[in-house]
Structure formats: C-alpha cells, structure tokens
XYZ file of C-alpha atoms in Angstrom:
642
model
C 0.000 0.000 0.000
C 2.614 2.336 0.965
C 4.618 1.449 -2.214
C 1.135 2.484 -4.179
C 1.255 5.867 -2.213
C 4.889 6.413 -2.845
C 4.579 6.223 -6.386
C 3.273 9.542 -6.802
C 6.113 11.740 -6.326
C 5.386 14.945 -8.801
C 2.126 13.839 -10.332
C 3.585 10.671 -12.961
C -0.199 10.342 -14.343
C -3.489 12.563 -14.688
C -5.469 10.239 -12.145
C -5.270 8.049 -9.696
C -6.188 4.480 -10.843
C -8.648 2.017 -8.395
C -5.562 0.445 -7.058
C -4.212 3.615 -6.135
C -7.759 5.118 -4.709
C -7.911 2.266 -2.640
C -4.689 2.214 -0.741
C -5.523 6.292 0.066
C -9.129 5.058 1.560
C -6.917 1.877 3.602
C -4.385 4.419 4.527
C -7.209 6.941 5.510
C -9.198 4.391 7.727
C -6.731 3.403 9.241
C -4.780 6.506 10.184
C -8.233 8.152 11.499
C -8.379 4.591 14.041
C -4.300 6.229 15.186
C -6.091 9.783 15.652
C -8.325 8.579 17.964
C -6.089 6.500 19.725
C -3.476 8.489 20.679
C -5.841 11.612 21.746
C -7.737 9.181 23.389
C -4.627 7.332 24.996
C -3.252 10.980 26.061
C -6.987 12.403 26.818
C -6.017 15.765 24.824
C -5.763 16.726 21.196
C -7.732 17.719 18.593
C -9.121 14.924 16.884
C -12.090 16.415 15.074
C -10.152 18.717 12.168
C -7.564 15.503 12.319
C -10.741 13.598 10.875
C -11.226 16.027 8.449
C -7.743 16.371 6.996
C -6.291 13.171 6.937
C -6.974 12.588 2.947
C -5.786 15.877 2.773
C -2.462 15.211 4.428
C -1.647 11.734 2.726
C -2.226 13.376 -0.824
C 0.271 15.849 -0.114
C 2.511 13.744 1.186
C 2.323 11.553 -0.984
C 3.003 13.729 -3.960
C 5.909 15.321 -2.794
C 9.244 13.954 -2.640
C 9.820 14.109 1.182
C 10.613 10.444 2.287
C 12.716 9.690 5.948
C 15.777 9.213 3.752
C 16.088 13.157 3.130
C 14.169 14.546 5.530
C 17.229 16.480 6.589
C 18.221 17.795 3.397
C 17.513 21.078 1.363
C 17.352 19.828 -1.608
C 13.911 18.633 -1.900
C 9.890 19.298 -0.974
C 9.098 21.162 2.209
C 5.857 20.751 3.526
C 4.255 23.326 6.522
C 1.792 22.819 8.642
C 0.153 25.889 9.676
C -2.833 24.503 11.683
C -0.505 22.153 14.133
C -3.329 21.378 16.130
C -4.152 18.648 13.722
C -0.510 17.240 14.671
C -2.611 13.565 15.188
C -3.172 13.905 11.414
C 0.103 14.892 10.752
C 1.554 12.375 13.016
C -0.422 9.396 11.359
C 0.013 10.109 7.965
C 4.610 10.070 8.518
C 4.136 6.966 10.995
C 1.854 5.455 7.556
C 4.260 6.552 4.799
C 7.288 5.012 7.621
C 8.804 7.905 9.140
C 9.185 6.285 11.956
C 6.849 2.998 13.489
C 3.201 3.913 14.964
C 4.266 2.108 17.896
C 5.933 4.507 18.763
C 3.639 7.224 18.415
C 0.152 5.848 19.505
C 1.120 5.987 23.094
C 3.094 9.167 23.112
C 1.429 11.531 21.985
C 0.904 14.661 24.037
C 3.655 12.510 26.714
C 6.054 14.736 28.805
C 9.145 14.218 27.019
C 8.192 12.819 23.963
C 9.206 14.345 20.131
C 5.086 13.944 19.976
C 3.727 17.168 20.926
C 0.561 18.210 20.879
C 1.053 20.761 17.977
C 3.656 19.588 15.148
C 7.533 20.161 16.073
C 10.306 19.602 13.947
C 11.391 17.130 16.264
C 9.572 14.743 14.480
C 11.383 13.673 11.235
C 8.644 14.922 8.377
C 8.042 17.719 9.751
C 9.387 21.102 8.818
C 7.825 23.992 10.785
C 6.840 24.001 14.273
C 3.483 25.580 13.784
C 2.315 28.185 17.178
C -0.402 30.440 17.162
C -2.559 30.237 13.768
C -1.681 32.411 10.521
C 1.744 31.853 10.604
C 2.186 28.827 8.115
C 1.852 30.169 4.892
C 4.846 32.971 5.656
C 6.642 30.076 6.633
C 6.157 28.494 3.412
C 6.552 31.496 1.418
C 10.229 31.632 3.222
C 11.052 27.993 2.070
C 9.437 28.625 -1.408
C 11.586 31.747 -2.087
C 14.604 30.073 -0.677
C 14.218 27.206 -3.212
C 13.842 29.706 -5.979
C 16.984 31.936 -5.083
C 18.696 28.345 -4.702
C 17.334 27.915 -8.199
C 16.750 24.613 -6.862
C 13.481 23.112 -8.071
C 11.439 22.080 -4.847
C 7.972 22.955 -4.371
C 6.186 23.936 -0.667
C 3.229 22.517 0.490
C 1.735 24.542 3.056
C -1.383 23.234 5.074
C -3.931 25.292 6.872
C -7.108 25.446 8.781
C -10.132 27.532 7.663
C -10.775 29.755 11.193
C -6.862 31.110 10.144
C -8.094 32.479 7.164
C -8.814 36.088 8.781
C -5.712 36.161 10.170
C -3.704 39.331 8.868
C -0.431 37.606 8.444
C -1.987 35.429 6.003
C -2.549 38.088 3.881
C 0.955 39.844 4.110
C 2.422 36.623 3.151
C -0.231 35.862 0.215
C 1.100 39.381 -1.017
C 4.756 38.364 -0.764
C 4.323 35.511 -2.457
C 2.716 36.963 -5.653
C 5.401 39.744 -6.079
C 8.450 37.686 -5.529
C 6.419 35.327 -8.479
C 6.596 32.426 -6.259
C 4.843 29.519 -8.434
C 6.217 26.782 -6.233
C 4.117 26.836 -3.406
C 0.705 25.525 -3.154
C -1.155 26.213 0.166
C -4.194 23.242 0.844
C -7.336 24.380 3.319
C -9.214 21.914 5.463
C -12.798 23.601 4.607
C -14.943 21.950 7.278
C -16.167 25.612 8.407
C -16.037 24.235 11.845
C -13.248 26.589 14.353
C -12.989 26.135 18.514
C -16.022 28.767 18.866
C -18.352 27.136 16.620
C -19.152 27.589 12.891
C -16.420 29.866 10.978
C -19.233 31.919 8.617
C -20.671 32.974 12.436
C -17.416 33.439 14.306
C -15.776 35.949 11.646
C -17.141 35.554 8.446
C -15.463 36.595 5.243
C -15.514 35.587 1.922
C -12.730 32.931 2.060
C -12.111 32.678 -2.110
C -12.181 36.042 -2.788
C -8.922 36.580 -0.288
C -6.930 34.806 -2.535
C -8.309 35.497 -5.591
C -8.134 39.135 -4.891
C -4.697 38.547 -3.658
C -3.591 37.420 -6.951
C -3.689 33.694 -6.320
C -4.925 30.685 -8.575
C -8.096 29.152 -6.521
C -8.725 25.986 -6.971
C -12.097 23.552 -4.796
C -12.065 19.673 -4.142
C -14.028 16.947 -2.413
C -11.245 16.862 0.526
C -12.051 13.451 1.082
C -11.932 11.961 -2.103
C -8.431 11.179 -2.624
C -8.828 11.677 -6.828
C -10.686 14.825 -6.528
C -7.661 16.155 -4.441
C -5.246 14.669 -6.830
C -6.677 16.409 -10.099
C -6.780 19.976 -8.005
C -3.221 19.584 -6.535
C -2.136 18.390 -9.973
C -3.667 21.812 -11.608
C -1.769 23.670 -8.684
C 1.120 22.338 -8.736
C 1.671 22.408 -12.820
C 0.080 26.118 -13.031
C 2.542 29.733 -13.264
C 1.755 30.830 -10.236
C 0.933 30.637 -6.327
C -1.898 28.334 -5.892
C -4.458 27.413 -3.039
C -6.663 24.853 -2.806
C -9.781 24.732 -1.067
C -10.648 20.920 0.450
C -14.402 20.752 1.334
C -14.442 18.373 4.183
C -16.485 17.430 7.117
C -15.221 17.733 11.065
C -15.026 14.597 12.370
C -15.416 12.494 9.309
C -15.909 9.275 9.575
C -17.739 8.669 13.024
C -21.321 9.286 12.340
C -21.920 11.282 16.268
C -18.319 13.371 15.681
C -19.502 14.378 12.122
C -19.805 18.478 11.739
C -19.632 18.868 16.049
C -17.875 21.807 17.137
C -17.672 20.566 20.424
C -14.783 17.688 18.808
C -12.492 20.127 17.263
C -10.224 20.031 20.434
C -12.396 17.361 22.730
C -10.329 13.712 22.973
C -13.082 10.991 23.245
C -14.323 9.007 26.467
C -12.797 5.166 26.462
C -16.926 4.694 25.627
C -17.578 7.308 22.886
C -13.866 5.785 21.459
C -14.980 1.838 20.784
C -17.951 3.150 19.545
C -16.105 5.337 16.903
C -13.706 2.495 16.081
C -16.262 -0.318 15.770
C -18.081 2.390 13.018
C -14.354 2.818 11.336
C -13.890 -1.233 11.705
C -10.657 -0.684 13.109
C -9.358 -3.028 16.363
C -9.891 -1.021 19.639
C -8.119 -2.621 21.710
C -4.821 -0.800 20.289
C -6.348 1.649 22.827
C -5.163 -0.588 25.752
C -1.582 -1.378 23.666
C -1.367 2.549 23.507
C -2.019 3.333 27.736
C 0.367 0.218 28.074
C 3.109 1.902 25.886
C 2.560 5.552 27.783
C 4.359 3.786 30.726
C 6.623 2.542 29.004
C 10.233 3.966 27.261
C 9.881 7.141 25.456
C 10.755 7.129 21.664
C 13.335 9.271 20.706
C 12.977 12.558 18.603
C 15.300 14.504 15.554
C 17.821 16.814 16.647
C 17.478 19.765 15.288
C 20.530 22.200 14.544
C 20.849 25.647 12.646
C 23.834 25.906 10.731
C 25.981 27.987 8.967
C 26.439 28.170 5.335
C 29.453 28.517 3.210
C 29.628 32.174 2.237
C 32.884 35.139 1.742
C 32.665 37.592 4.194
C 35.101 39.922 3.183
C 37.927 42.100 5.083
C 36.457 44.621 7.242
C 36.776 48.137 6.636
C 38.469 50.313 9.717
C 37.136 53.524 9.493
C 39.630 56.699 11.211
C 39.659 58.242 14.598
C 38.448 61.103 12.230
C 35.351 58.965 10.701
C 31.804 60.343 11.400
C 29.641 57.745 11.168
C 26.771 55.790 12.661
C 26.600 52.275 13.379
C 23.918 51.277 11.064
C 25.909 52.860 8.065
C 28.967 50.749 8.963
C 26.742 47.935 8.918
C 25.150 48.939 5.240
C 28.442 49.610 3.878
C 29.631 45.972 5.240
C 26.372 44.472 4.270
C 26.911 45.764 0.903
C 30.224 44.430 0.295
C 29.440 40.790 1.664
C 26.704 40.951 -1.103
C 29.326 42.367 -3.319
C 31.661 39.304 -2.811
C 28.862 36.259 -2.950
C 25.820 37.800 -5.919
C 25.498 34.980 -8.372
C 27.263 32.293 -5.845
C 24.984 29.191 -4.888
C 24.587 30.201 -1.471
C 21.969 33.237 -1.994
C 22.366 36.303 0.820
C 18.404 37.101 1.105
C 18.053 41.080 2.390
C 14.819 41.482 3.709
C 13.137 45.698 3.661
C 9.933 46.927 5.402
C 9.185 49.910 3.138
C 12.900 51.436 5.311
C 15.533 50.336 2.966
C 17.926 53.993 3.201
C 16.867 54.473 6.798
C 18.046 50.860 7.575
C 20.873 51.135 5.462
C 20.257 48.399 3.129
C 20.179 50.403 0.029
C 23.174 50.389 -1.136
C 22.825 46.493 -1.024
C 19.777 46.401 -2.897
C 21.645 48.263 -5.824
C 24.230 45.627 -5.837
C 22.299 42.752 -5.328
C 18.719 43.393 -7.000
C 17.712 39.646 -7.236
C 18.567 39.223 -3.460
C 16.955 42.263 -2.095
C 13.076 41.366 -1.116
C 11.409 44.320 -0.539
C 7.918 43.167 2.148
C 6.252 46.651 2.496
C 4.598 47.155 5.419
C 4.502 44.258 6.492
C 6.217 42.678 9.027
C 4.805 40.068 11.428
C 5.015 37.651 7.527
C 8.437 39.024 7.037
C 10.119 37.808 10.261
C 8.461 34.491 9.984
C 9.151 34.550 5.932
C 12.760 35.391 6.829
C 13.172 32.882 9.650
C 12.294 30.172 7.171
C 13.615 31.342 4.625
C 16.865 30.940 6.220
C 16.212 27.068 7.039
C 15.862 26.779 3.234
C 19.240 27.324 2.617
C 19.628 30.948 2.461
C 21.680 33.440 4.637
C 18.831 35.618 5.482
C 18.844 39.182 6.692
C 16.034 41.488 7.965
C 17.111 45.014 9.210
C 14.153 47.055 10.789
C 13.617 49.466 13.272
C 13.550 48.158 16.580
C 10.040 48.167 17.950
C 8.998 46.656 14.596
C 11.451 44.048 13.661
C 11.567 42.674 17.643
C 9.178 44.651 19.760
C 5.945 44.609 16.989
C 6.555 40.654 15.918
C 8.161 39.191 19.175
C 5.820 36.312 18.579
C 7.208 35.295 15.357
C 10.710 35.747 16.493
C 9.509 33.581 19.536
C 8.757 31.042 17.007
C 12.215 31.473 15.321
C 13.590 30.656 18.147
C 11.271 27.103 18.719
C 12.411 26.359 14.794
C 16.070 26.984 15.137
C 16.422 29.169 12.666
C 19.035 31.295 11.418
C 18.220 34.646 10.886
C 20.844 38.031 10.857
C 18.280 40.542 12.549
C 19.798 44.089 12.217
C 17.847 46.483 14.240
C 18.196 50.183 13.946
C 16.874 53.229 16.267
C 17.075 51.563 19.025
C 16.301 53.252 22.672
C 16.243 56.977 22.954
C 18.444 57.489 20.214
C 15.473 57.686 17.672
C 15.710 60.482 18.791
C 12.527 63.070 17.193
C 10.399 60.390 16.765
C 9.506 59.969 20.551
C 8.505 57.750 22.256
C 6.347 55.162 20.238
C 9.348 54.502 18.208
C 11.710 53.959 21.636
C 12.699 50.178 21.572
C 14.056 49.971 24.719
C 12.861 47.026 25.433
C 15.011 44.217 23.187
C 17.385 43.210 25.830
C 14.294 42.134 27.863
C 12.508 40.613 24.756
C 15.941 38.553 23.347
C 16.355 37.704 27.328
C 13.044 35.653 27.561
C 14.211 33.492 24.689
C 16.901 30.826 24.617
C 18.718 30.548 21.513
C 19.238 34.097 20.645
C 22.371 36.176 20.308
C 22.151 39.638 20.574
C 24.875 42.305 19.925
C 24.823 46.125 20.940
C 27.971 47.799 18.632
C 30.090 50.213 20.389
C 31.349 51.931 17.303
C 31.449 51.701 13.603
C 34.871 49.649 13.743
C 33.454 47.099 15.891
C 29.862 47.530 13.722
C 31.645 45.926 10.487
C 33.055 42.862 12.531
C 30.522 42.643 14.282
C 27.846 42.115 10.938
C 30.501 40.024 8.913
C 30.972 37.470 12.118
C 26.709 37.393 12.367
C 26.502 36.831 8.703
C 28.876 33.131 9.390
C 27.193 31.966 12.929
C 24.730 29.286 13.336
C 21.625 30.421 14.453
C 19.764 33.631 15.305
C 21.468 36.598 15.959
C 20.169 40.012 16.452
C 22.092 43.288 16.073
C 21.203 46.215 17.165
C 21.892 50.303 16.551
C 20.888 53.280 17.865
C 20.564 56.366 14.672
C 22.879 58.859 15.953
C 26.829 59.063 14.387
C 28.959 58.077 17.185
C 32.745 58.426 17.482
C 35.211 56.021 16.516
C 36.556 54.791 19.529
C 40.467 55.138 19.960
C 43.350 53.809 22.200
C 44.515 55.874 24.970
C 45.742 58.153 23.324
C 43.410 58.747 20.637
C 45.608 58.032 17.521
C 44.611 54.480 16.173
C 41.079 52.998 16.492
C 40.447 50.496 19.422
C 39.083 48.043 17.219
C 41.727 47.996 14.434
C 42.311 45.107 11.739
C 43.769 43.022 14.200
C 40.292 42.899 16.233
C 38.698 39.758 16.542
C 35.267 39.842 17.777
C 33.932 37.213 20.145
C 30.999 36.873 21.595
C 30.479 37.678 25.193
C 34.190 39.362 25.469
C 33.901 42.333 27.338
C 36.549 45.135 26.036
C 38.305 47.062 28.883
C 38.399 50.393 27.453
C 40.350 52.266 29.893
C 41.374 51.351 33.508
C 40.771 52.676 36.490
C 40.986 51.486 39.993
C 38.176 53.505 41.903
C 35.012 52.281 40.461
C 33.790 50.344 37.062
C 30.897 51.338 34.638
C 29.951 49.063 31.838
C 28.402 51.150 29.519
C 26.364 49.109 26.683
C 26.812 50.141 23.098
C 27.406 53.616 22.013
C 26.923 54.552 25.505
C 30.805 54.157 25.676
C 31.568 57.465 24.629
C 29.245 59.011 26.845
C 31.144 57.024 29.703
C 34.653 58.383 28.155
C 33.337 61.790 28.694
C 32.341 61.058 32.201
C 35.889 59.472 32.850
C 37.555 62.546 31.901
C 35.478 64.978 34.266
C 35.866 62.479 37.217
C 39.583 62.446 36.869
C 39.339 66.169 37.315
C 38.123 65.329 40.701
C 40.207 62.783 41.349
C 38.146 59.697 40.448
C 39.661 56.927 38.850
C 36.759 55.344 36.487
C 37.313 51.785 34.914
C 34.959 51.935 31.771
C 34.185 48.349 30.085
C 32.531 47.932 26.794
C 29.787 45.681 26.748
C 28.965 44.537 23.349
C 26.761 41.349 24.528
C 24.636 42.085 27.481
C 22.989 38.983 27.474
C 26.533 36.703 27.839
C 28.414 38.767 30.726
C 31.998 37.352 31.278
C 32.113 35.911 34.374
C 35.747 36.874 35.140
C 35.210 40.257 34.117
C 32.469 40.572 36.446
C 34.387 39.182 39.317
C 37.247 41.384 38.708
C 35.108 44.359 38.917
C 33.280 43.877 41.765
C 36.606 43.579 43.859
C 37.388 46.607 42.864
C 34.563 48.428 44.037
C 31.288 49.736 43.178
C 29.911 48.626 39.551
C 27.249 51.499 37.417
C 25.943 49.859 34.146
C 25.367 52.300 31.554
C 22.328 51.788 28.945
C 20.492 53.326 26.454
C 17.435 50.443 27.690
C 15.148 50.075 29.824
C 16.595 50.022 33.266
C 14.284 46.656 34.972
C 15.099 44.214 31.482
C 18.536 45.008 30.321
C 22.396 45.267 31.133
C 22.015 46.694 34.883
C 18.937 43.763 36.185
C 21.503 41.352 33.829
C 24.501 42.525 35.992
C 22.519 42.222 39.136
C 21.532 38.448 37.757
C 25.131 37.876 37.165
C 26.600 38.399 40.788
C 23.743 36.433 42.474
C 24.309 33.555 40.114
C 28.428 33.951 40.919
C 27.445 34.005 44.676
C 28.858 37.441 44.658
C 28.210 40.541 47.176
C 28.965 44.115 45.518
C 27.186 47.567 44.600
C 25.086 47.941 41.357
C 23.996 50.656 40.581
C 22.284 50.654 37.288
C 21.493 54.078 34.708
C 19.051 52.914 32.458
C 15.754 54.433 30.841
C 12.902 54.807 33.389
C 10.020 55.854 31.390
C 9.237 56.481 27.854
C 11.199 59.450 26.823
C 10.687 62.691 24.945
C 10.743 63.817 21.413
C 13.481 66.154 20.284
C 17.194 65.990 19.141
C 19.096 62.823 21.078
C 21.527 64.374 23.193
C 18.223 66.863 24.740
C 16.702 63.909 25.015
C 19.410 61.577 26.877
C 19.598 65.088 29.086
C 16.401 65.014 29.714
C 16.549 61.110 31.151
C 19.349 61.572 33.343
C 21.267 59.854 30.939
C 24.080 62.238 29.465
C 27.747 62.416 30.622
C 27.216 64.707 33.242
C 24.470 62.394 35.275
C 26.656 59.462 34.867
C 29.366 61.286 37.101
C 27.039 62.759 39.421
C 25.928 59.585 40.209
C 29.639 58.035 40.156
C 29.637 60.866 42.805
C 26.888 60.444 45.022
C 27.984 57.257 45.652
C-alpha cells in the first residue's frame, strides 16, 4: 500500500487508478483509528479537524518527494503545517508513509518528554515547521518557497492550513509576498470543514474565504477533501500552473464517526474510552490498540530529531576600519559591510536574502539592494510575515537578513521571532533606532525594550555595537554563525573609539570579535561602569570629568549584554562599586543582567544601574538623553553620590 502511495512523487499520471484510490481510503481508515487513539490514549488533542484532513495530508505527502531518507536535506519538498493542532493527522500520515513505526507514536502523543507534541515540532522527522499560534504557516512556506527559488533549486512547498486562520492578517501579508516575488512553487491546501474552537467559521468571523486569494492574486482551486482523486486532479492543476496556488478541500469535522460528524464541540475534545470503541467499531478498526497505547505511555519514550541551525558557506570579506576622524553611525557601517558581503557572494549558490519593510535607506540596506537586485526582497509594510518569511527562509538554505527598526522588527513581531527561536532558525536581525536614540520620533518609536525581549528566549544572540569599527566585525561574524542573531543600533553618528591616546582605532584590523568578550576600554581602579553600546563614549566623557576630581573610572565595553563574562564581572566587583550604563530600559537590560550575574556567581557588591525609566521625549538625542538623566554629566554625578 505504501509502495502504491509512494509512487506519486510529482504527479507521474493525470489520475489516480482504483488500485491507487484504494490504498488512500486503507491508509485513511486506518490513520483516522491512530487519531483517535493516541488523543484518546493521552486524553487531549484535537481529533475532530484531524478527521477532516487526513486525505488531505496523505495526498500531499504523498506527492511530494519528502521520504525519511532526506528529511534532513535542502534539496527537496518542504511541507508546513500551519494549523498544528491537527498534529494527530500529521503524526499518522509520517508513521503510515514510515517515518518512523506507529508504535511509537500511539502511546506518546501529548507525553512529557516525547518528540510527539501536541502541535507539530520539527522534532519529528517529516516535519518542517513548528506551527504556534494560527496564521503563521503560509509565511513560513513562502520563506522555504523563495529560498528554493533563489537556490534555483526546483522544490515545491506545500503549506497546510485550517479555515478559522483564514482572517488572520499575516496570512494576507504573506499571500502578497508571495505573488510579487512570483513564487509559483508553493501551493497552500485548506481543510474547509467551516467548523473553528467557537463554533461555525461563517458565524465566528465571516469573510468571503475565495475572494482573499483570488483578490490577492492567487490561482483558486475547490475539491471533495475526502476523495483522494478529486484532491489529486486539483493539486495536480496547482502544482503544474505559473503561479501561487491554493486549494480549497471541502471536508467534514469529524469524518468518519457518524456522532463526531460536523460537532464543534470535537475540534479540540479527545473521546471518552466509551464514545472511542464506539467510533472504532463504526471505522472497523481493532480497539483494543487503545489498551496497547495506555500500556506503551508507561513505558520507554521514543526518541525525537535533533534539530541544529547551521551555517552556510559564504565570503565575508575584510572589514573596513574607518579613522579616529570617521563620522559615522553604526547602522551605516553595517550597510556599507552588508553591501560588500553581497558584493563578494551575488550569483554564488549560497543566496544572501536582504529582507526591507518599506525602510531600505533608513536601515541602510540600500546600497545592497543596488548591488544585489535579485537578493533584495522588498515586504512593504509588512512585518509580522516578514520575520516568519525570513526565519524560514533561512532554514531553506539561504543566509537571510532582515534590518528594521527596533520596535517593529523585535518589539511589533516578538511572537514570530519567539517562534524562530522554537524552529532553530538562522536569521541576521539588524535592528536600527534603538532606545532613545530615535531620537525626534519619541517615544512610540523607543525600543528599549530588546534586551528584555531577546532575554526571555533561549537561543538568541544579541549584539549592541560600540562603534562603527566594531559595527563591520561585528555584521561580517553574524553573517557566518549558526543560528539567530540580532544586532542592534541606535541612529545617531557616534565616534570612533580610539586607544589611549586617541591616535589608532580600538578596534583595528587586528580585532577579533567574540561573543560575550567584554573590552576594557580604559582602567581605572576607583570604580567600574559598563556602559552598553554607544553609551561608551558618553562614559569616556564622564571618565575625563571624574579624573578632574580625582576619580579613577574603569569603563568596560559591553557589546553582549545577554553573555556577561564571568571573570570580568568578578574582577570588577573587587574593585569596588559597579554602574551599568544603557540606552534600555533600566528593569530588562544590562544593569537587572549585571545584578543576575553576581547572584548567580554568589557574589556581594554595589550595582547601581542608569538605564531608561520611562518612555522618553521627542526632540534631538543628546536633549533627550539630558532630559533622562542619561548624558555624561548624570553618569558622574551619580559616580559621585555614591
């Protein structure tokens, strides 16, 4: 049967023969028994819109070329699930097609511990998105799709959804991205059983569900969703047509157990051990793989996919090290580096992907786009798809780079880069007008907040540049790590930072960055600040006023605030007292980090953190840094007062 199934990798024929139709309704029978098994078994799930998708799930499958064997390649199909509440679908159809055995699965689902989790994680081989909240799926496939075409490799995306996710606004941002980036590889497939968690879809939010797409600029395409040649033709249309293709699957909640059939109540209700031998006598499948499964749920836990971003093979360049004389802002240094990585790599196999929201010369990625057209992907406004298209995009095999303002590419979409985070991905976020420096644009534009934000994650990297110098390394190292990494800038030119005595730059060619290193700036021996980011100069200028009243001020650059150096730290605090310096907000960033540190070294010293207590003014930077208490002057009387 599985053979039969297998067979139909990219369409070989215009329809499915009886042998063929008949091994999809054996395979669907009997992966709708495993639904309501393992929800049952685990007494969670969502087994009614599992009902309704299964056909919908083996046909896609089936006619891609994902198999175990390269389910950890690039170089193939990618298939997203964007309604991962139907992960017992999901779950059934890889354990059917041998992914893995359904032994394994039937009494694990939902199990502390187990790669089977109650919506679909890329732990489990097969699957290639870990789907969260709803809406979120078809950015992630328009991310894989435009990898694949960049790669100029031929893969197509399947993308899966539910029909309550249809309203979502992210699903419209990416339907929009896919048509102008011409994406005619991806086909997105809806479970139309008009049935959502509150009841009936047309009555919870009703829109007119075609027209989206259709209006959107996508081919529409309808099926019987569970009549496995009905799908077939329509995914054969989509799949074969010029451009990005949806098709809607009229199904039934439920389907196949006459009292589940078109019940609200079953989208996310497991069955009683009753209601379950009643549905499995009607399905004639053997329920007492019920008691196997509670047997198994005691027993050894199967064992998942590790999942790993990594780096890809790309020419970073030699940095550029600007003068003592330079005036220049951060985010400039990083355009100017950004641009010549591009520079080196346009054309190569490995595609640098440059992601704009409608802010390409305030962001600094213009001069990229001119040098790099076919790489440059210009969103619009639109960014809760474009951090989620980005994130996937870079699992595709692309370097992928979004620069934003702050409290859009982080603050606005910290959801999505939540769920970057889950998928270990490996986006380059460059953030610009960060904290107060933004400066006239007050305070609804203040992301002072991203230390906080990148703090509650867990596999985030996050940089703060002191100076242009460091700015260049700093982007060229981000562009060759594994994983996500976020950068960010405030708007304002800073100076280059200099050696003691002001003649060469302090990070010169031979600077190597590393991350969590923690430069030493200038000694001192009566007190320390670590000043975050450009905030170093500021500290300079405080070190010079305090040595005119006999203060000796030890000022540390901190680069990484979220990866103190643990020596560093100890050293200072037997010094004497510590001040952290931030452009942030003072409860979430370097000074509560600081504070963290010493109580998780078992140390006893003085913090005293300078930080951004409120939302700030609008008006020229250094007014309104003055107006915070944050300016050179309030960093020594406080140095004083203590």
């Amino acid at each position: 049967m599985k053979e039969l199934l297998f067979s139909l990798t990219h369409f070989p024929k215009d329809e499915l023969d009886e042998a063929e139709l008949a091994a999809f309704r054996r395979a669907a029978k009997t992966c709708r028994g495993w639904i309501l098994t393992m929800t049952t078994a685990a007494n969670s799930g969502h087994p009614g819109g599992s009902m309704s998708s299964i056909e919908m799930y083996l046909l896609t499958y089936a006619v891609s070329d994902l198999r175990r064997q390269n389910a950890d390649d690039i170089n193939r199909d990618f298939i997203v699930i964007s309604h991962g509440h139907t992960a017992p679908a999901a779950y059934s159809t890889l354990a059917y097609l041998g992914f893995f055995d359904p032994t394994e699965l039937l009494g694990n689902f939902r199990r502390v511990g187990s790669p089977f989790q109650g919506h679909v994680e890329r732990s489990v081989r097969g699957i290639d998105w870990a789907s969260g909240n709803l809406g979120q799926g078809l950015a992630a496939g328009v991310g894989y799709a435009l990898a694949q075409k960049k790669r100029q490799n031929n893969g197509h995306v399947f993308v899966l959804m539910g029909d309550g996710e249809q309203t979502k606004g992210q699903v419209s941002e990416a339907r929009r991205i896919a048509v102008k980036e011409g994406l005619d590889n991806i086909t997105a497939l809806i479970d139309f059983n008009h049935i959502q968690i509150s009841g009936f879809v047309e009555e919870v939010m009703p829109v007119k569900y075609k027209k989206l797409w259709e209006v959107d600029g996508w081919q529409v395409y309808e099926c019987d969703g569970h009549d496995p040649s009905n799908i077939y033709s329509a995914l054969k249309k989509a799949y074969e047509d010029q451009r990005p293709s949806v098709v809607f699957c009229n199904t039934i909640m439920g389907k196949g157990v006459s009292f589940m059939e078109a019940i609200p109540d079953f989208h996310g209700r497991a069955l009683s051990k009753e209601q379950y031998v009643k549905a499995m006598e009607e399905l004639g499948e053997d329920p007492s793989m019920l008691e196997d499964a509670l047997r198994a749920r005691k027993g050894p836990l199967p064992n998942g996919r590790a999942v790993y971003p990594t780096s890809l093979p790309i020419e970073v360049g030699n940095p550029f090290v600007y003068p003592p004389t330079a005036k220049m802002d951060n985010r400039s240094a990083f355009g100017k580096a950004l641009a010549n990585i591009g520079d080196l790599n346009y054309g190569k196999p490995v595609p640098v992907l440059v992601f704009d929201c409608d802010l390409a010369s305030s962001v600094r990625v213009d001069e990229f786009a001119k040098k790099c057209p076919d790489w440059f992907i210009e969103t619009g406004i639109q960014e809760h798809a474009t951090a989620t298209v980005a994130g996937a995009s870079s699992c595709g095999g692309a370097v992928s780079v979004w620069a934003d303002f702050g409290v859009f590419g982080l603050s606005e979409v910290y959801n999505q880069q939540r769920l970057n985070d889950i998928n270990r991905t490996n986006l380059k976020l460059f953030l610009t007008h960060v904290g107060l420096d933004v400066g006239e644009d007050g305070m609804t534009h203040q992301c002072i907040d991203y230390c906080g934000l990148l703090r509650n994650l867990f596999g985030w990297k996050l940089v703060v540049p002191i100076d242009p110098n460091q700015t260049d390394k700093v982007t060229r190292w981000a562009l060759c790590q594994e994983g996500n990494v976020c950068v960010a800038m405030g708007r304002s030119k800073v100076p280059v930072l200099t050696k003691e005595y002001g003649v060469t730059p302090f990070y010169d060619e031979d600077y190597v960055f590393n991350y969590g290193t923690i430069d030493m700036i200038r000694d001192g021996h009566d007190a320390s600040v670590f000043a975050m980011g450009h905030m170093v100069y500021r500290a300079l200028q405080a070190r010079k006023l305090l040595e005119e009243k006999g203060v000796s001020l030890r000022v540390y650059g901190v680069s990484c605030p979220l990866a103190l150096d643990d020596e560093v730290v100890t050293e200072a605090v037997k010094m004497g007292p510590i001040f952290t310096y931030e452009d942030h907000h003072i409860r979430t960033g370097l000074g509560q980090e600081m504070i963290s540190k010493l109580q998780r070294l078992d140390l006893r010293g003085r913090v005293k953190p300078l930080g951004v207590w409120r939302f700030g003014d609008s008006g020229p930077s250094e007014e309104v840094f003055e107006a915070m208490g944050l300016d050179s002057k309030a960093l020594v009387h406080c140095i004083l007062q203590e």
